Amino acid sequence: MIRLALAGLRSRLPAFLGTFVAATLAVALIGGAALLLFSVLTASPTTHRFDAADVMVSGDRVVSLTTVKDKGKGKQKTKTERLAGAPTLPPDWIAKTAAIGRVTGVVPDYSFPASLTAMDGTPIGSPVGHGWASAGLMPFTLQTGAAPKSGQIVVDPSFGLQTGDHVRVVTRTGVREMTVSGVVAQRLAEQTAAFVADAEVATVSGLSGPTALGVQGASAEAVKEALGVTTVYTGADKVHADLPGALPDYIGAISIFGFVIGITAFATVFVLTGTVALAVRQRLRELALLRATGATPRQLWRLLSAETLLVTAAAAIVGAPLSVIVAEVIAARFRELGAVPQQFAVSVNVGVLLAATALTVLVAQLSARLAARRAIRIAPAQALQETVVEGRIGWVLRTLIALLSATGAAVILAVVPLDGPFGMGMTFISSALLLSALGAAGPLLVGLLGGALSRIAGMTGIAGWLAGAFTRAENRRVTSVAVPLALMVAINAPMMLNSALSADLAAEQERARSAAATSVATGVLPMSSVQRLTGDYTAMMPTRLIVDEGGKPEDYSAYGVQLGGEPVLDLGFTSGQWRGGGLAASAYLARANGWHVGDTVKVWLPDGYTTELPVTGVFERSRGFGDLIAPAELVAAHDPRGVVTAIAFRGDLKVPGMRVSAAHAQAANDADERQGAWEVMIAVSLGFTAIAVVNTFVVAAAARRGQLAQLRLLGATPRQIRRMTAREALLAVTVGLLLGVAVTTIVVAAFSTAQDGTLRLVVDPAAYGRLLLCVGLLGILAGTVPAWLVLRSVRPV
């Protein structure tokens, strides 16, 4: 069977070459996306900041809510959410820990965010500050200078500072001018460090106690028993005692790479299935002849399986190394955009690559079996007849798949709130379901569209008449090239248009929010400095707040806001107002939780402090801003960073240490960063689908060698055949574009309506037109050039 498979590969090399290319791309892209997701899921910071400690103790860094799932059986369900900050430990824990037997030392670790600027206000960096005693937990050692005294600071070498330099240190407690007394020899990959004198660490940080304790000499069990806590860590887990904001955050990266693998997996499986099926359909007459000469269905299944396995195995040898390159290129671009931490590295895992290969092999095998199942199962004479005249193609199963897929897409678009954080992901799933329906009903849809267009083409002369006739007669071949074109449009266009719409709406809301402001000051400023300002301003302090959503803690982007004079930002309150007290929520969040003005909401602040705040207002202009607003003083007291980063104001307001720009400049920068991640995903998807389209056209053209030879034998000139294939390509491209535009229009219209109630059938016409033009030109070139090259090698006899 292997010898027969090898002989088949040699005799039909062009068809199998197309399968090889598709399988190679499948392994490369699925493997690359899987490596990225595997890397972020397994990524963890190094533990060397606490290497000198045997045990680390911290407070609870998560919010946990337990609800009764089944009251009759007493089943409980616990949900957790990570805090953005760290609670301080009780002061008496130091003495309790020191009293444990065999303890040789206890080091209180004060960790707090800080900002360093030059004396002229030029930003230097944002280190994590500590008391000098914390240096012994790594240990850090001095390269130059001496330990800090009052008014002094020691920094790590990444800042490029030298002993004797003067800097401004900004924390939530104020702005201090300090002198660099020393530079340590070590630096951390995940964070930069700065150390102040132990005597003034509480004053500088605003912490009422340490955020962690480093214990030497005791066991974890002894510490747990003495303190009655479970947040005691050893080994690699010691890193969990660090300040959460100082650790790399991979939560966003997990969502991004999960979306990447979803896009690539669907597109590659979709294309691979079509390519393998096209290659197998070219062999149906051969399979029927083998049946007629005595081959059993089992033997033919084994032959197909062996051939497909040989091709996909060869593709895996090439695709696996390419997957590492794909992952590295995408990771590098996301590092540039800031979508992943700078120290993020791709972890090459053999198991992940084998899984990508196994998925590719499985899809190829199933596709080959589905494409050949009828020719192998039915009588040889009937199979031979259907290779000349296309027979039935399993309309019962196809209709069922099409209906289920289309229904699933309709339910998602109609029921799921597309204006929420999962809107983009849901639109991709809808596009995928609609494409699945299109793939199942492809022969019917292509037959209807192609039939109508082919009759129009027949009016353009004999070449057009022949092109129309072949288009109607060879429905499966036209479907196999039109559907990948539809995929190319319907996968990429909704992502491009919906992300552009989101960016436009965010920019529009930002303009409306800041219409009354003349300028925006950006930088870092403590509350004590903000409260000395006079005039009309709105100061914004970024933070994260956790709220109770029906027994599930959920983390949301929020702002602590300080108002000076009259409000400057117009958030578009639909009910109530916010004048410095209580909690204001976005319209989406209020609607999702059923909140109304006057309701009380339980809120956790970054350090774990819990309070209940009344809802005083609901606002609709939350894009690019945040979902919650709380008093800035409350946030500053319980957020380890706790500094204002932006102040919108009217008139001439002097803001020390901050950069002043036009009111809309910052919103534009933020929108550019958000667009970057989507552009990378669109580029990856567009590149793959473009290669897949060309590959499919090449495979289809290679299979027409005999047909073109017959036309030459009947008297057709090469010029006539070239004109005919050009019209055929135009027909197939037009059908593919129409199907892709139909799917795109449905998805974009639903997404647009969910955003602001406006039905848009076309978003960003210029970009949309460029995409369709590029896809159309690519399809025409891919449909004509390979056919012309095949024609050059064809002889009538």
mmCIF file of N, CA, C and O in Angstrom, residues 86-92 94 110 172-173 201-203 205-211 607 637-638:
data_model
loop_
_atom_site.group_PDB
_atom_site.id
_atom_site.type_symbol
_atom_site.label_atom_id
_atom_site.label_comp_id
_atom_site.label_asym_id
_atom_site.label_seq_id
_atom_site.Cartn_x
_atom_site.Cartn_y
_atom_site.Cartn_z
ATOM 1 N N ALA A 86 -1.704 45.301 46.896
ATOM 2 C CA ALA A 86 -1.379 44.367 47.973
ATOM 3 C C ALA A 86 -1.805 44.959 49.311
ATOM 4 O O ALA A 86 -1.442 46.092 49.634
ATOM 5 N N PRO A 87 -2.555 44.211 50.110
ATOM 6 C CA PRO A 87 -2.906 44.694 51.450
ATOM 7 C C PRO A 87 -1.683 44.678 52.360
ATOM 8 O O PRO A 87 -0.774 43.859 52.187
ATOM 9 N N THR A 88 -1.664 45.575 53.300
ATOM 10 C CA THR A 88 -0.556 45.587 54.258
ATOM 11 C C THR A 88 -0.793 44.544 55.350
ATOM 12 O O THR A 88 -1.936 44.167 55.644
ATOM 13 N N LEU A 89 0.288 44.080 55.938
ATOM 14 C CA LEU A 89 0.212 43.064 56.976
ATOM 15 C C LEU A 89 0.117 43.726 58.354
ATOM 16 O O LEU A 89 0.640 44.823 58.563
ATOM 17 N N PRO A 90 -0.526 43.074 59.309
ATOM 18 C CA PRO A 90 -0.592 43.625 60.669
ATOM 19 C C PRO A 90 0.809 43.829 61.238
ATOM 20 O O PRO A 90 1.694 42.975 61.072
ATOM 21 N N PRO A 91 1.057 44.932 61.926
ATOM 22 C CA PRO A 91 2.395 45.199 62.467
ATOM 23 C C PRO A 91 2.907 44.121 63.419
ATOM 24 O O PRO A 91 4.118 43.871 63.485
ATOM 25 N N ASP A 92 1.996 43.450 64.167
ATOM 26 C CA ASP A 92 2.461 42.463 65.136
ATOM 27 C C ASP A 92 2.919 41.152 64.492
ATOM 28 O O ASP A 92 3.457 40.281 65.174
ATOM 29 N N ILE A 94 5.359 40.801 62.516
ATOM 30 C CA ILE A 94 6.830 40.762 62.524
ATOM 31 C C ILE A 94 7.317 40.094 63.805
ATOM 32 O O ILE A 94 8.173 39.194 63.785
ATOM 33 N N TYR A 110 8.486 46.429 52.147
ATOM 34 C CA TYR A 110 7.561 47.474 51.733
ATOM 35 C C TYR A 110 7.713 47.640 50.214
ATOM 36 O O TYR A 110 8.800 47.992 49.737
ATOM 37 N N ARG A 172 2.239 58.476 45.946
ATOM 38 C CA ARG A 172 0.920 58.989 46.297
ATOM 39 C C ARG A 172 0.964 59.943 47.477
ATOM 40 O O ARG A 172 -0.005 60.670 47.716
ATOM 41 N N THR A 173 2.092 59.950 48.213
ATOM 42 C CA THR A 173 2.182 60.846 49.369
ATOM 43 C C THR A 173 2.791 62.196 49.035
ATOM 44 O O THR A 173 2.808 63.080 49.882
ATOM 45 N N VAL A 201 10.515 54.843 54.796
ATOM 46 C CA VAL A 201 9.790 54.101 53.777
ATOM 47 C C VAL A 201 8.285 54.206 53.981
ATOM 48 O O VAL A 201 7.523 54.308 53.014
ATOM 49 N N ALA A 202 7.820 54.227 55.220
ATOM 50 C CA ALA A 202 6.380 54.345 55.466
ATOM 51 C C ALA A 202 5.866 55.712 55.039
ATOM 52 O O ALA A 202 4.773 55.833 54.479
ATOM 53 N N THR A 203 6.661 56.742 55.271
ATOM 54 C CA THR A 203 6.254 58.087 54.891
ATOM 55 C C THR A 203 6.206 58.242 53.379
ATOM 56 O O THR A 203 5.264 58.813 52.827
ATOM 57 N N SER A 205 5.975 55.812 51.054
ATOM 58 C CA SER A 205 5.030 54.903 50.406
ATOM 59 C C SER A 205 3.584 55.141 50.807
ATOM 60 O O SER A 205 2.673 54.818 50.047
ATOM 61 N N GLY A 206 3.364 55.651 52.004
ATOM 62 C CA GLY A 206 2.007 55.780 52.507
ATOM 63 C C GLY A 206 1.444 54.487 53.042
ATOM 64 O O GLY A 206 0.247 54.402 53.326
ATOM 65 N N LEU A 207 2.267 53.457 53.183
ATOM 66 C CA LEU A 207 1.832 52.165 53.681
ATOM 67 C C LEU A 207 1.830 52.156 55.202
ATOM 68 O O LEU A 207 2.761 52.661 55.840
ATOM 69 N N SER A 208 0.798 51.532 55.771
ATOM 70 C CA SER A 208 0.714 51.448 57.229
ATOM 71 C C SER A 208 1.488 50.257 57.776
ATOM 72 O O SER A 208 1.626 50.105 58.997
ATOM 73 N N GLY A 209 1.987 49.412 56.900
ATOM 74 C CA GLY A 209 2.748 48.243 57.312
ATOM 75 C C GLY A 209 3.370 47.591 56.095
ATOM 76 O O GLY A 209 3.141 48.005 54.952
ATOM 77 N N PRO A 210 4.176 46.567 56.290
ATOM 78 C CA PRO A 210 4.814 45.897 55.156
ATOM 79 C C PRO A 210 3.784 45.161 54.302
ATOM 80 O O PRO A 210 2.730 44.751 54.783
ATOM 81 N N THR A 211 4.132 44.978 53.033
ATOM 82 C CA THR A 211 3.264 44.205 52.137
ATOM 83 C C THR A 211 3.652 42.725 52.122
ATOM 84 O O THR A 211 2.898 41.899 51.614
ATOM 85 N N ASP A 607 -6.128 47.392 47.199
ATOM 86 C CA ASP A 607 -5.443 46.776 48.335
ATOM 87 C C ASP A 607 -6.346 45.820 49.112
ATOM 88 O O ASP A 607 -5.978 45.343 50.193
ATOM 89 N N ALA A 637 -6.117 56.435 48.704
ATOM 90 C CA ALA A 637 -5.826 55.816 49.998
ATOM 91 C C ALA A 637 -5.657 54.307 49.893
ATOM 92 O O ALA A 637 -5.023 53.705 50.775
ATOM 93 N N HIS A 638 -6.171 53.703 48.826
ATOM 94 C CA HIS A 638 -6.163 52.238 48.763
ATOM 95 C C HIS A 638 -5.590 51.681 47.458
ATOM 96 O O HIS A 638 -5.669 50.477 47.245
#
